[in-house]
């Protein structure tokens, strides 16, 4: 490739199903002299299968700065580079943003390719009717910080999209139920793979549903919540709960009564009451 056309190509790779690699992505990976990969060993088989001749260089979370310098050098020498992560779109809860920023700052060309991304793939099958969505990615792994982050999102009038690891899905869903009360949760698991499931249910029932079958807790997850009612309305259940708590009722009784009066889920209101008391 000549200097004039040297570019950093941001190339999404499949989430699971190899047939999801686009023809354009395939062509770029086959023809560029360099591929910057999150994990060169992980991406090796894909590149081999494509018959790619490119040399690889690592560009992961811990070396992104140095990788960016090397990539800019290659581009300035007139050689194109494809940037890939282990799966999905680089820079989306994956390394890549720093490399792109450095390349742009150096005045070199960045060419984004459309392609697989767990968030948009999951959303397209969610059936959530919110006009807008907010992509959050991973929540903090520590309980207190996670609940705090969720609290901050509570009144956001957009569908909320999270990534989550299997070993944290139960605690995250429990925290969501405690913070958000009544919402719709859509659980998308193992997208594009053999055990792909997309399941929609009231948030208050989600923990029990996940616990009913350990297989439901396995694999990779996108969790999507319907947005807050516009105008920051807390919902009828929570409004009544707050009144009862303010009147001095014990937590459990307030949750029980608020649930009976409004039809909201008792457990979710109880968790919410505990948080409000904190
Ligand atoms: N860059 C990727 C993208 O474009 O979606 C995301 C990478 S992030 C490190 C990995 C997370 O994405 C997983 O923990 C999971 O939350 C989500 N994810 C990736 N593949 C998935 C799949 N096949 N099904 C459901 N979620 C997936």
Coordinates of C-alpha atoms in Angstrom, one line a residue, residues 82-248:
X82 CA -5.8 -3.3 10.9
X83 CA -6.8 -3.0 14.6
X84 CA -8.7 -5.9 16.0
X85 CA -9.8 -7.1 19.5
X86 CA -10.5 -10.6 20.7
X87 CA -14.2 -10.3 19.7
X88 CA -16.5 -7.6 18.5
X89 CA -15.6 -4.0 17.9
X90 CA -12.3 -2.6 19.1
X91 CA -12.7 0.4 21.5
X92 CA -16.1 -0.8 22.7
X93 CA -15.3 -2.1 26.2
X94 CA -12.1 -3.2 24.6
X95 CA -8.7 -1.6 24.0
X96 CA -8.5 0.6 20.9
X97 CA -9.6 4.1 21.8
X98 CA -6.1 5.2 22.7
X99 CA -4.6 3.9 19.5
X100 CA -7.3 5.6 17.5
X101 CA -6.7 8.9 19.4
X102 CA -3.0 8.7 18.8
X103 CA -3.4 8.0 15.1
X104 CA -5.8 10.8 14.6
X105 CA -3.6 13.2 16.6
X106 CA -0.7 12.2 14.3
X107 CA -2.9 13.3 11.3
X108 CA -3.2 9.8 9.9
X109 CA -6.3 8.3 8.5
X110 CA -8.7 6.1 10.5
X111 CA -11.2 3.9 8.6
X112 CA -13.9 2.3 10.8
X113 CA -15.6 -0.9 9.5
X114 CA -19.1 -1.7 10.6
X115 CA -19.5 -5.2 12.1
X116 CA -20.2 -7.3 15.2
X117 CA -20.8 -5.7 18.5
X118 CA -22.5 -7.4 21.4
X119 CA -24.4 -4.3 22.5
X120 CA -26.1 -3.5 19.2
X121 CA -26.7 -7.1 18.4
X122 CA -28.4 -7.7 21.8
X123 CA -30.4 -4.4 21.5
X124 CA -31.8 -5.3 18.1
X125 CA -33.4 -8.4 19.6
X126 CA -34.5 -6.8 22.9
X127 CA -37.9 -5.6 21.9
X128 CA -37.3 -2.6 24.3
X129 CA -39.3 0.3 23.0
X130 CA -37.2 3.1 24.4
X131 CA -36.4 5.7 21.8
X132 CA -32.8 6.1 23.1
X133 CA -30.3 3.8 24.7
X134 CA -27.2 4.4 26.9
X135 CA -24.4 2.0 26.5
X136 CA -22.6 1.6 29.8
X137 CA -20.5 -1.5 29.3
X138 CA -19.1 -3.1 32.4
X139 CA -20.2 -1.9 35.9
X140 CA -17.7 -1.8 38.7
X141 CA -16.9 -5.2 40.1
X142 CA -17.1 -4.1 43.7
X143 CA -20.6 -4.2 45.2
X144 CA -20.7 -0.7 46.7
X145 CA -19.3 1.0 43.7
X146 CA -21.6 -1.0 41.4
X147 CA -24.7 0.1 43.4
X148 CA -23.5 3.6 43.4
X149 CA -23.1 3.5 39.6
X150 CA -26.6 2.1 39.2
X151 CA -28.0 4.7 41.5
X152 CA -26.6 7.4 39.3
X153 CA -28.4 5.8 36.3
X154 CA -31.7 5.3 38.0
X155 CA -33.5 8.3 36.5
X156 CA -32.0 8.0 33.0
X157 CA -34.8 7.9 30.6
X158 CA -33.0 5.6 28.1
X159 CA -32.7 1.9 27.8
X160 CA -29.5 0.9 29.7
X161 CA -27.1 -1.6 28.1
X162 CA -24.5 -3.4 30.3
X163 CA -21.9 -6.0 29.7
X164 CA -21.4 -8.6 32.4
X165 CA -19.3 -11.6 33.2
X166 CA -21.0 -14.9 34.2
X167 CA -19.5 -15.0 37.7
X168 CA -21.0 -11.6 38.5
X169 CA -24.4 -11.8 36.8
X170 CA -26.4 -12.9 39.9
X171 CA -25.0 -10.1 42.1
X172 CA -25.4 -7.5 39.4
X173 CA -29.0 -8.5 38.7
X174 CA -29.7 -8.4 42.4
X175 CA -28.3 -4.9 42.7
X176 CA -30.3 -3.8 39.6
X177 CA -33.5 -5.1 41.2
X178 CA -32.7 -3.3 44.4
X179 CA -32.0 0.0 42.8
X180 CA -34.4 0.1 39.9
X181 CA -37.5 -1.6 41.2
X182 CA -39.9 -2.3 38.4
X183 CA -38.3 -2.4 35.0
X184 CA -38.1 -4.8 32.2
X185 CA -34.8 -6.7 32.0
X186 CA -33.7 -8.4 28.8
X187 CA -30.9 -10.9 29.3
X188 CA -29.0 -11.7 26.1
X189 CA -26.6 -14.6 26.5
X190 CA -24.1 -16.3 24.2
X191 CA -25.1 -14.3 21.1
X192 CA -24.4 -15.9 17.8
X193 CA -23.3 -19.1 19.6
X194 CA -24.9 -22.5 20.1
X195 CA -26.7 -21.6 23.4
X196 CA -27.8 -18.1 22.3
X197 CA -30.8 -16.9 24.4
X198 CA -32.6 -13.6 24.6
X199 CA -35.0 -13.5 27.5
X200 CA -37.2 -10.6 28.6
X201 CA -38.9 -10.5 32.0
X202 CA -39.8 -8.2 34.9
X203 CA -36.6 -7.2 36.7
X204 CA -38.1 -8.3 40.0
X205 CA -38.3 -11.9 38.7
X206 CA -34.9 -12.1 37.1
X207 CA -32.9 -13.3 40.0
X208 CA -35.2 -16.3 40.6
X209 CA -35.2 -17.0 36.9
X210 CA -31.4 -17.1 36.7
X211 CA -31.2 -19.3 39.8
X212 CA -33.7 -21.8 38.5
X213 CA -31.2 -23.2 36.1
X214 CA -27.4 -22.8 36.4
X215 CA -27.1 -23.0 32.6
X216 CA -28.8 -19.6 32.5
X217 CA -25.8 -18.1 34.4
X218 CA -23.2 -19.4 32.0
X219 CA -21.5 -17.7 29.1
X220 CA -21.3 -14.0 28.0
X221 CA -24.0 -11.6 28.9
X222 CA -25.6 -8.3 27.7
X223 CA -28.1 -7.0 30.3
X224 CA -30.6 -4.4 29.1
X225 CA -33.0 -2.5 31.2
X226 CA -35.9 -0.4 30.1
X227 CA -35.4 3.2 30.8
X228 CA -36.8 5.3 33.6
X229 CA -40.3 6.8 32.9
X230 CA -39.7 10.2 31.4
X231 CA -39.6 13.1 33.8
X232 CA -37.8 11.1 36.5
X233 CA -41.0 9.6 37.9
X234 CA -40.0 7.0 40.5
X235 CA -42.9 4.7 39.7
X236 CA -46.0 4.2 41.8
X237 CA -44.5 1.4 43.9
X238 CA -41.6 3.5 45.0
X239 CA -43.7 6.6 45.6
X240 CA -46.0 4.7 48.0
X241 CA -43.0 3.0 49.6
X242 CA -41.4 6.4 50.4
X243 CA -44.6 7.7 51.9
X244 CA -44.9 4.7 54.2
X245 CA -41.3 4.8 55.2
X246 CA -41.6 8.5 55.9
X247 CA -44.6 7.7 58.1
X248 CA -42.3 5.5 60.2

